Structures are given as structure tokens and as C-alpha cells.
Short mmCIF file of C-alpha atoms and ligand atoms in Angstrom, two decimals:
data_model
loop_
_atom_site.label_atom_id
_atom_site.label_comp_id
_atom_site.label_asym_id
_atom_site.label_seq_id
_atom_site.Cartn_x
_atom_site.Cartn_y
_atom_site.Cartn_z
CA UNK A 1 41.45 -31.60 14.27
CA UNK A 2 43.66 -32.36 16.96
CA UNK A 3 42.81 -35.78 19.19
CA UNK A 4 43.85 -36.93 22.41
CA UNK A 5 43.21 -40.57 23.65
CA UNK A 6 44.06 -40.80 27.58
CA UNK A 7 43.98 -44.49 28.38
CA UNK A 8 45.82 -47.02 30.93
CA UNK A 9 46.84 -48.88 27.44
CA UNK A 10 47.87 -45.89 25.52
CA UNK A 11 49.93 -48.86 23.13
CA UNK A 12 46.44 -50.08 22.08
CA UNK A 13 46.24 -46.92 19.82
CA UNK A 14 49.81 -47.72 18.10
CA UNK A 15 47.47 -49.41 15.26
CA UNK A 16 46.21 -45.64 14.44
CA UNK A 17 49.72 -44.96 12.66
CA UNK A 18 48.63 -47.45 9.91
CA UNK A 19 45.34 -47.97 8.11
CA UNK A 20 43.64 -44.87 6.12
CA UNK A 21 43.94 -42.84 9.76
CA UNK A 22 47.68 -43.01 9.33
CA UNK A 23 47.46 -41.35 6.10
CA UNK A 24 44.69 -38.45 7.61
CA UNK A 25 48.03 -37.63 10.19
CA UNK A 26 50.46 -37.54 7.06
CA UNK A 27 48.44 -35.17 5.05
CA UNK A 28 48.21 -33.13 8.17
CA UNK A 29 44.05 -33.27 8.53
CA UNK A 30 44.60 -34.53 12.01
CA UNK A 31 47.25 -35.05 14.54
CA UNK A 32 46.58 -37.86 17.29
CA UNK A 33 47.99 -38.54 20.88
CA UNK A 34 47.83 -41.69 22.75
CA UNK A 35 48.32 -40.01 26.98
CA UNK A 36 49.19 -42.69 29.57
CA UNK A 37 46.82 -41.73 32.51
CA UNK A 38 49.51 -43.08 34.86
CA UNK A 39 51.31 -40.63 34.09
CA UNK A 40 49.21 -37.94 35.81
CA UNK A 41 49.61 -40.06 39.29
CA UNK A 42 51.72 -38.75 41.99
CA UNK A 43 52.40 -41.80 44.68
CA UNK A 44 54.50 -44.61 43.75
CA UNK A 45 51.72 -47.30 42.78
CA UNK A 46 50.69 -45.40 40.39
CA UNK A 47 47.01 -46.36 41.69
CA UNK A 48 44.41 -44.85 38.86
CA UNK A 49 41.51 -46.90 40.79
CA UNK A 50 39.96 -47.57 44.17
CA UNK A 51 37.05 -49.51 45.30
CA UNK A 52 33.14 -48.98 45.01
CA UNK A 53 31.75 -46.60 47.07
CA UNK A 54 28.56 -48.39 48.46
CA UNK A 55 30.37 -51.46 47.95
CA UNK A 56 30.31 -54.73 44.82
CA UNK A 57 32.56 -56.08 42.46
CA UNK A 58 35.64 -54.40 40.66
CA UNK A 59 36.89 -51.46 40.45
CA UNK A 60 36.42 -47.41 40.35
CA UNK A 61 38.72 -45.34 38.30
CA UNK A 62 39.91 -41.93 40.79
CA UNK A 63 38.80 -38.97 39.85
CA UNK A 64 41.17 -37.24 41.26
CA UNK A 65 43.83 -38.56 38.62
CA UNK A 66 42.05 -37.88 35.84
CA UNK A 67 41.41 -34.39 36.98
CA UNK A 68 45.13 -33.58 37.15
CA UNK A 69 45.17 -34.83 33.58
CA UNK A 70 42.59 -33.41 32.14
CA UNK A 71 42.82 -30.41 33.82
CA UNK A 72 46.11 -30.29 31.77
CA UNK A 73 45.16 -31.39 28.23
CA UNK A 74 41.76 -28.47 28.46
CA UNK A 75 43.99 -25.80 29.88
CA UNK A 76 42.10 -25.62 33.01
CA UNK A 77 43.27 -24.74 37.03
CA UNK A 78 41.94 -27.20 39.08
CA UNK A 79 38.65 -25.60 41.44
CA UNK A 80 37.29 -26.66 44.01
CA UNK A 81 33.60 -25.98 42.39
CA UNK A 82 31.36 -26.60 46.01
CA UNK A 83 31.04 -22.88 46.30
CA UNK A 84 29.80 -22.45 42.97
CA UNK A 85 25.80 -22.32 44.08
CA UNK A 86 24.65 -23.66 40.80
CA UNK A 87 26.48 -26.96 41.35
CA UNK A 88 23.90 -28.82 43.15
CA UNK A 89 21.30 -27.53 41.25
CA UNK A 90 22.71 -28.86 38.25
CA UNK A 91 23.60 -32.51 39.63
CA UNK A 92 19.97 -32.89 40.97
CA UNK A 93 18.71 -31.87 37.24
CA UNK A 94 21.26 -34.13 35.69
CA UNK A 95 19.93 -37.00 37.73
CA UNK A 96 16.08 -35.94 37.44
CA UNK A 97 17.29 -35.52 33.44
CA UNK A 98 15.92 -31.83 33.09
CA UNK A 99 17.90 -30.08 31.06
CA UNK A 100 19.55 -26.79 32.78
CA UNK A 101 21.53 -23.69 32.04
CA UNK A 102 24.31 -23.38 34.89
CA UNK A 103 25.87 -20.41 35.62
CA UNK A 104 29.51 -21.10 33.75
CA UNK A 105 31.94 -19.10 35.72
CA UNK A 106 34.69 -20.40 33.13
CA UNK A 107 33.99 -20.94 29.04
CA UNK A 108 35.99 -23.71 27.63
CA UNK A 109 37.47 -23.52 23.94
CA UNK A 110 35.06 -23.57 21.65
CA UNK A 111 35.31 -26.52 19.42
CA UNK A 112 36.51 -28.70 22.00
CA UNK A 113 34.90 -31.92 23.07
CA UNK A 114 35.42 -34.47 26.15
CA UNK A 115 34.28 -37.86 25.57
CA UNK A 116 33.59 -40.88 27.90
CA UNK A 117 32.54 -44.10 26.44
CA UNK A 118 30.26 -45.87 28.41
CA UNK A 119 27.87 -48.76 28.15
CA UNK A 120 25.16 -47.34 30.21
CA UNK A 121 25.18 -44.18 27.90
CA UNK A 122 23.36 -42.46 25.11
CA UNK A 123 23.80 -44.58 21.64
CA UNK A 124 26.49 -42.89 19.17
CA UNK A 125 25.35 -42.47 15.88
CA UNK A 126 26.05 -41.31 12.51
CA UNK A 127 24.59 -37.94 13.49
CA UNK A 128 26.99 -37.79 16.14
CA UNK A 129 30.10 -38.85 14.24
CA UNK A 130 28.54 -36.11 11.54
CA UNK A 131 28.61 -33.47 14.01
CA UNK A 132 31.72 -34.33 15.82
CA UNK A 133 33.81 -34.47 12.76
CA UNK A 134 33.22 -30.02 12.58
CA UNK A 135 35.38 -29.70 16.15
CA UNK A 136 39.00 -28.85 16.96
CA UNK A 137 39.59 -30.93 19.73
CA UNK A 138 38.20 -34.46 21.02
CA UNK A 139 39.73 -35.61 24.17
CA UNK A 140 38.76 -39.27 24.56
CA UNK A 141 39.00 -40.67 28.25
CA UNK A 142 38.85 -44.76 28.30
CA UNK A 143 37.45 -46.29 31.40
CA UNK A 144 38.86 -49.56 32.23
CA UNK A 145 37.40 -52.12 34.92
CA UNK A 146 34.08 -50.88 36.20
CA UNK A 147 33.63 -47.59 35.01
CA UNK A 148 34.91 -44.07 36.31
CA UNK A 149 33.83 -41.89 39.17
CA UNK A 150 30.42 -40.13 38.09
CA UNK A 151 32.04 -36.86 39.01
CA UNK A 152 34.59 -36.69 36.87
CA UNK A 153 31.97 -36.33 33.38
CA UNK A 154 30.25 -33.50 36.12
CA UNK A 155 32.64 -31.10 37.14
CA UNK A 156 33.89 -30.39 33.70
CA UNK A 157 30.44 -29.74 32.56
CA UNK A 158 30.16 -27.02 35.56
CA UNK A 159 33.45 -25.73 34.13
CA UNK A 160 31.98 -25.12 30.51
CA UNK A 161 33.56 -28.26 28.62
CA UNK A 162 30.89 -29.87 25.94
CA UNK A 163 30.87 -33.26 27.77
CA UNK A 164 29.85 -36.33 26.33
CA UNK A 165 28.95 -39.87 27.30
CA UNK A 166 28.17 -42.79 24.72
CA UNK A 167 28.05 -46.48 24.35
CA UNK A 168 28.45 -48.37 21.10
CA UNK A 169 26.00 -51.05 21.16
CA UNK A 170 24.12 -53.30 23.50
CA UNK A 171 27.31 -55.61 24.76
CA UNK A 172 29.75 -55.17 27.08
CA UNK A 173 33.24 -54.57 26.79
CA UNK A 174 36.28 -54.63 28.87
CA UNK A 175 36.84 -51.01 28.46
CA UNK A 176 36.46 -48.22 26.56
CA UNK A 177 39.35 -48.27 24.21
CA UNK A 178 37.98 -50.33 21.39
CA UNK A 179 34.49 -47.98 21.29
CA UNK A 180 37.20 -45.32 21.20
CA UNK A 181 38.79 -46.81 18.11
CA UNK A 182 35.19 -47.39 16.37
CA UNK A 183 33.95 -43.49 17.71
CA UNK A 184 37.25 -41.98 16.24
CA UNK A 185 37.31 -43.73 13.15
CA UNK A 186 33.54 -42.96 12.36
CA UNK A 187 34.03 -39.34 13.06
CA UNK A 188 37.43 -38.89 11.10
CA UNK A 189 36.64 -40.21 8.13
CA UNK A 190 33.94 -37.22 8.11
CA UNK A 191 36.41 -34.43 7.63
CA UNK A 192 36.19 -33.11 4.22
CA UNK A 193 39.54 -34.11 2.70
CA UNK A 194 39.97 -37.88 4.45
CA UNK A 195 37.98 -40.42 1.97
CA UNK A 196 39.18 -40.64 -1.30
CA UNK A 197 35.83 -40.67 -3.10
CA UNK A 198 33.62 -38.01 -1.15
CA UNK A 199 30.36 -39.91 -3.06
CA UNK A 200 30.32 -42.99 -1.40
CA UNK A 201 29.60 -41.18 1.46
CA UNK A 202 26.50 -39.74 0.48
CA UNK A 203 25.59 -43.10 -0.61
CA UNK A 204 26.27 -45.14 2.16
CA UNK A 205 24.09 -46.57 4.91
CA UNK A 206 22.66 -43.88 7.73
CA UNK A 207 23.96 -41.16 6.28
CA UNK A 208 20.67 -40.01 3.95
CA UNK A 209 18.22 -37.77 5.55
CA UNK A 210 16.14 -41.17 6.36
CA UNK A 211 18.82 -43.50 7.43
CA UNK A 212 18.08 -46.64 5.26
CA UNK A 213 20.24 -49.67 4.89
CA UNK A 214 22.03 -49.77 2.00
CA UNK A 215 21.65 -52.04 -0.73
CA UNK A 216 23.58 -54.94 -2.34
CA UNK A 217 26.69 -53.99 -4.28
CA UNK A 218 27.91 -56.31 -7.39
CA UNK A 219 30.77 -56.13 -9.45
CA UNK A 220 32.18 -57.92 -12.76
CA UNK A 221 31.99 -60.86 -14.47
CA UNK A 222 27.78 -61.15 -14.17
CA UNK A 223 28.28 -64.79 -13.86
CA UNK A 224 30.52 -66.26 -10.93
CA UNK A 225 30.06 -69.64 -9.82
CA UNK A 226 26.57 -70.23 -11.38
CA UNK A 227 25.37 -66.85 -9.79
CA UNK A 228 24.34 -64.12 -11.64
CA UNK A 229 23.96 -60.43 -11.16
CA UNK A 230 20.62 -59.28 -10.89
CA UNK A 231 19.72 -58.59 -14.27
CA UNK A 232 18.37 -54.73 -13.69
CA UNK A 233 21.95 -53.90 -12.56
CA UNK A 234 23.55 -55.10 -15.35
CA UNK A 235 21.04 -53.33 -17.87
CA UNK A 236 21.81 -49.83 -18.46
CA UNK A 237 18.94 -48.49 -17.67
CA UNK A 238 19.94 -45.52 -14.78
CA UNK A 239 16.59 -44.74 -14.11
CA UNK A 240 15.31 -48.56 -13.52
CA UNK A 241 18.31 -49.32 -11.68
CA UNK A 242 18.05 -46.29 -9.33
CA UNK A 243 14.43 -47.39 -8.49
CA UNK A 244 15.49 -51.22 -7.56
CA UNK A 245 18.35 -49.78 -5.84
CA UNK A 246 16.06 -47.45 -3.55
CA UNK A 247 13.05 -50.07 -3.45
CA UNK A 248 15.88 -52.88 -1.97
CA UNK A 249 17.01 -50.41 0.70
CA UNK A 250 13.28 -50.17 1.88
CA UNK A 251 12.83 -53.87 1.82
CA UNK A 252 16.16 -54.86 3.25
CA UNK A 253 15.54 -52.17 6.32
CA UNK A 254 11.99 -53.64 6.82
CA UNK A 255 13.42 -56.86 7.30
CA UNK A 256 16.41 -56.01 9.63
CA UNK A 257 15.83 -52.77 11.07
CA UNK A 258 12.19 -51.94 11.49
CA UNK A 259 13.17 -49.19 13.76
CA UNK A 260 14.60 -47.67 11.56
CA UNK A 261 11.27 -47.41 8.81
CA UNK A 262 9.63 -46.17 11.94
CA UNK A 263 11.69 -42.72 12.06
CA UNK A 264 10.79 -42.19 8.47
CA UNK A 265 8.57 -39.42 7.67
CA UNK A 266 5.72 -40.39 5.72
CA UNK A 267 5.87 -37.39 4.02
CA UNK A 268 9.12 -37.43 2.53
CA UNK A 269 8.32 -40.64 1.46
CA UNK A 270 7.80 -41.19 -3.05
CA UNK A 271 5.05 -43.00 -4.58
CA UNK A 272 7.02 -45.98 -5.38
CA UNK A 273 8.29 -46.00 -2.06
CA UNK A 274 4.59 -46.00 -0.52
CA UNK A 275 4.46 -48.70 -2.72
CA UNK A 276 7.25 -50.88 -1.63
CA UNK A 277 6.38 -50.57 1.95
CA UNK A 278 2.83 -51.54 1.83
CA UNK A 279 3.89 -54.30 -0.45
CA UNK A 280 5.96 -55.35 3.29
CA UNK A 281 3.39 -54.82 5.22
CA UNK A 282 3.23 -51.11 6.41
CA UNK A 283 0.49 -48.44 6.88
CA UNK A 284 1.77 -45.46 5.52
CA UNK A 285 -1.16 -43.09 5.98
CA UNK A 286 0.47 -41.18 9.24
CA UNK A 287 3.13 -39.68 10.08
CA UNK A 288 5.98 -42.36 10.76
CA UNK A 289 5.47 -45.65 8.87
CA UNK A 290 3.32 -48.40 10.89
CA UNK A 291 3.86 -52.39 10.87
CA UNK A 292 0.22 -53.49 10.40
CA UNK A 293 0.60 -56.92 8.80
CA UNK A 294 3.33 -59.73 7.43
CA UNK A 295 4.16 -59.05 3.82
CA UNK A 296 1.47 -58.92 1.91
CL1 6GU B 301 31.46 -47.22 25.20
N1 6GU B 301 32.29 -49.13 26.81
C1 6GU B 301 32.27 -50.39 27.26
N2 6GU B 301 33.11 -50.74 28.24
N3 6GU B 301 31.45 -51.31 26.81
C2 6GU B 301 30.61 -50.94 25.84
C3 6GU B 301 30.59 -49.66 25.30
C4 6GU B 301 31.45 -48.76 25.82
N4 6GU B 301 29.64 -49.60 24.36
C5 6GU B 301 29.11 -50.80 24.32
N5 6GU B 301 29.67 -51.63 25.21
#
């Protein structure tokens, strides 16, 4: 996979040289490069942002700068895309959010994927970093101050790029570099070849088909400090520990991320884990677990 971060701070990604991503690069699973967007401006300020159209606070990154530069790093000529009939067609379905087929008078590489983070975006999740970590090539484009010109995100849709938009969480941050770090680092430790120990991450927390938190983890000696290991884990018994081990994921979801029961299918769901739930106050009876009641 090859990545390339284009960012007003491309130092911020110096950090990616160390750490478990430095190793990915040496065993040559991935090759990274941090672009200085500056350096696709042409007039001696070096300007990458202008003010709000329709006025208020900050900042708008151009769009014309990051089209020279991206235009470069997808192997793209630069059109003007206002004759192209299905244009407005496709930016009044975007807004409406229909979904549309344009006409694509030019296919991007397959494989390749343009990223914005952005706090007013889709959520990224595991399933994303899953499916990202199959592609080629990820350009990443960091936003600082207020955001980036809507366009930019548009027109290379109309040109046939897979465009993307996500935000990491409900907070704000100054930019988009640090979702960038947590997006890349989620998605590259996906391909087959970068963890050491491919099992723990099957194991691990929203990765299973029904995206349960995972449970507590204990090592050695069974007694620290007065506090013991729970005695199923250390008794030997794989089967019994197994079952605690699933029945604490259910309970420690219920209690932090109720959402999350919700998306379970009732269906898919064991006897003992009908159990467990009801035991924390769910209806289990339809199709997606229901809260009906405090634990009982
Ligand atoms: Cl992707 N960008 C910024 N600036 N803030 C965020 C975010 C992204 N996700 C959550 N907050």
C-alpha cells in the first residue's frame, strides 16, 4: 500500500518513522509520504486559504491549490468539469443525499482512495479501517482552520476518484492531522503481514461479526496487592472460561455501549447469551435486542 499525507504540517507525520508503522515501511508492506500543500502554491505568500464565502469566522482552505496537488499525486489533467451535464445533477443529489450514478468521463485507478477528515462527516469505523486496509493507494488531505472548500471532495468524485469524508468522534479538533494519524494507524495495522500475532485481532473489540466490547484481560501472579484474578480465569477450565469471557463482553457493552447491543441480531445470538442479556435487562424476542427494564 502506498500512502500519501498532504498537510500544511507535513513534520507532524515525522513520528510515523518510529512506532510499529516504522517497522510496516522497513519490511516494505507500505511506503508513506508526508506532501507539504504549500508546495503546490504558485504566488509568493504561499496563501493555501481565503475567507468564507457568505461570510463568519476563520478561514477556507483554496481549492484551487489543492487541485494542482492532487491533480498531481492521482495522475489527473486538471478539467474544467461545467460542461460535463451530469455535474449539477450530481451536486443537487449529493446535497438532497440520493445516491446517483454520474456519467464518469474519466476512471480513476482502481484501488485508490481520497480521504478528507472532517468533523461534520460520516463516523469511521472498524468496518471502514477493514475495508480500507485491501487498497493500493490512500491519499489523505488534512484540513486546517475551518474546513476546505466543499468542491474540492466534488469534483474528484465527477472525475471517478472513490472519495471519502469522515470524522473521528464527537469533538472538535484543530485539524485533520491527528484523525489522520488515528485513520492510518487503524487501517494499517489491517494488512495481513503488519501485527505480530494475527489472533489478537480476531479477538479484539469491534472486530467480531457483532462488535462487542472486549473483556478484561489478567496476567500473572493471581494475587497483586490484595487483588485477585477472577477465579474462573485462573481455573483451567477452556470451556467455563470461554463462556465468562463472552457473558462479560455482553454485560460490559450493556453498560457502556447500549448502541452497540442494539445492532445485534437476535438471531445470531446463543442461549447463554439470551440469558445474559435478559439477566441486564433486555427483550430479546425481536430482531435487534430491546432495553425494557434496569437489571433485573
Ligand atoms: Cl476528522 N477533523 C477535525 N478537525 N475534528 C474532528 C474530526 C476530524 N473528527 C472529530 N473531530
Amino acid at each position: 500500500m502506498h500512502i500519501d499525507i498532504v498537510s500544511v504540517f507535513p513534520q507532524y507525520f515525522e513520528t510515523l518513522t518510529l512506532s510499529l508503522l516504522g517497522k510496516a515501511r522497513e519490511k516494505g508492506l507500505i511506503s508513506v509520504e508526508a506532501r507539504n500543500l504549500r508546495d503546490w502554491t504558485c504566488d509568493v505568500h504561499h496563501a493555501v486559504d481565503d475567507t468564507p464565502c457568505g461570510g463568519g469566522a476563520g478561514m477556507v482552505m483554496k481549492p484551487a491549490v489543492w487541485g494542482e496537488c492532487l491533480d498531481e499525486l492521482l495522475g489527473l489533467e486538471a478539467s474544467d468539469i461545467s460542461e460535463n451535464a451530469g455535474y449539477t445533477t450530481f451536486c443537487q443529489a449529493v446535497q438532497s443525499g440520493r445516491n446517483v450514478k454520474i456519467s464518469r468521463k474519466y476512471e480513476a485507478r482502481e484501488g485508490t482512495v481520497l480521504i478528507f477528515p472532517n468533523p461534520s462527516a460520516p463516523l469511521f469505523t472498524q468496518n471502514d479501517a477493514k475495508e480500507l486496509s485491501q487498497k493500493k493507494h490512500i491519499i489523505f488531505g488534512c484540513g486546517r482552520y475551518e474546513g476546505y472548500d466543499a468542491r474540492i471532495p466534488r469534483y474528484y468524485e465527477t472525475r471517478g476518484v472513490d472519495v471519502r469524508e469522515y470524522s473521528i468522534g464527537d469533538y472538535v479538533l484543530n485539524g485533520g492531522e491527528a484523525a489522520v494519524s488515528v485513520m492510518l494507524e487503524a487501517i494499517t495495522r489491517l494488512i495481513p503481514g503488519f501485527m505480530g500475532n494475527p489472533d489478537s485481532i480476531i479477538e479484539e473489540s469491534y472486530s467480531g461479526e457483532d462488535s462487542l466490547l472486549e473483556h478484561a484481560q489478567f496476567t500473572k501472579p493471581a494475587r497483586w496487592r490484595g487483588m485477585d484474578v477472577p477465579e474462573i480465569y485462573m481455573s483451567g477450565h477452556h470451556a467455563k472460561i470461554e463462556a465468562a469471557k463472552r457473558s462479560e463482553s455482553l454485560i460490559r457493552t450493556s453498560n457502556i455501549r447500549p448502541d452497540l447491543v442494539e445492532r445485534i441480531h437476535c438471531e445470531k445470538l446463543s442461549e447463554e447469551d439470551r440469558k445474559t442479556l435478559i439477566s441486564q435487562g433486555w427483550d430479546v424476542s425481536g430482531e435487534h435486542p430491546r432495553k425494557i427494564s434496569a437489571e433485573r
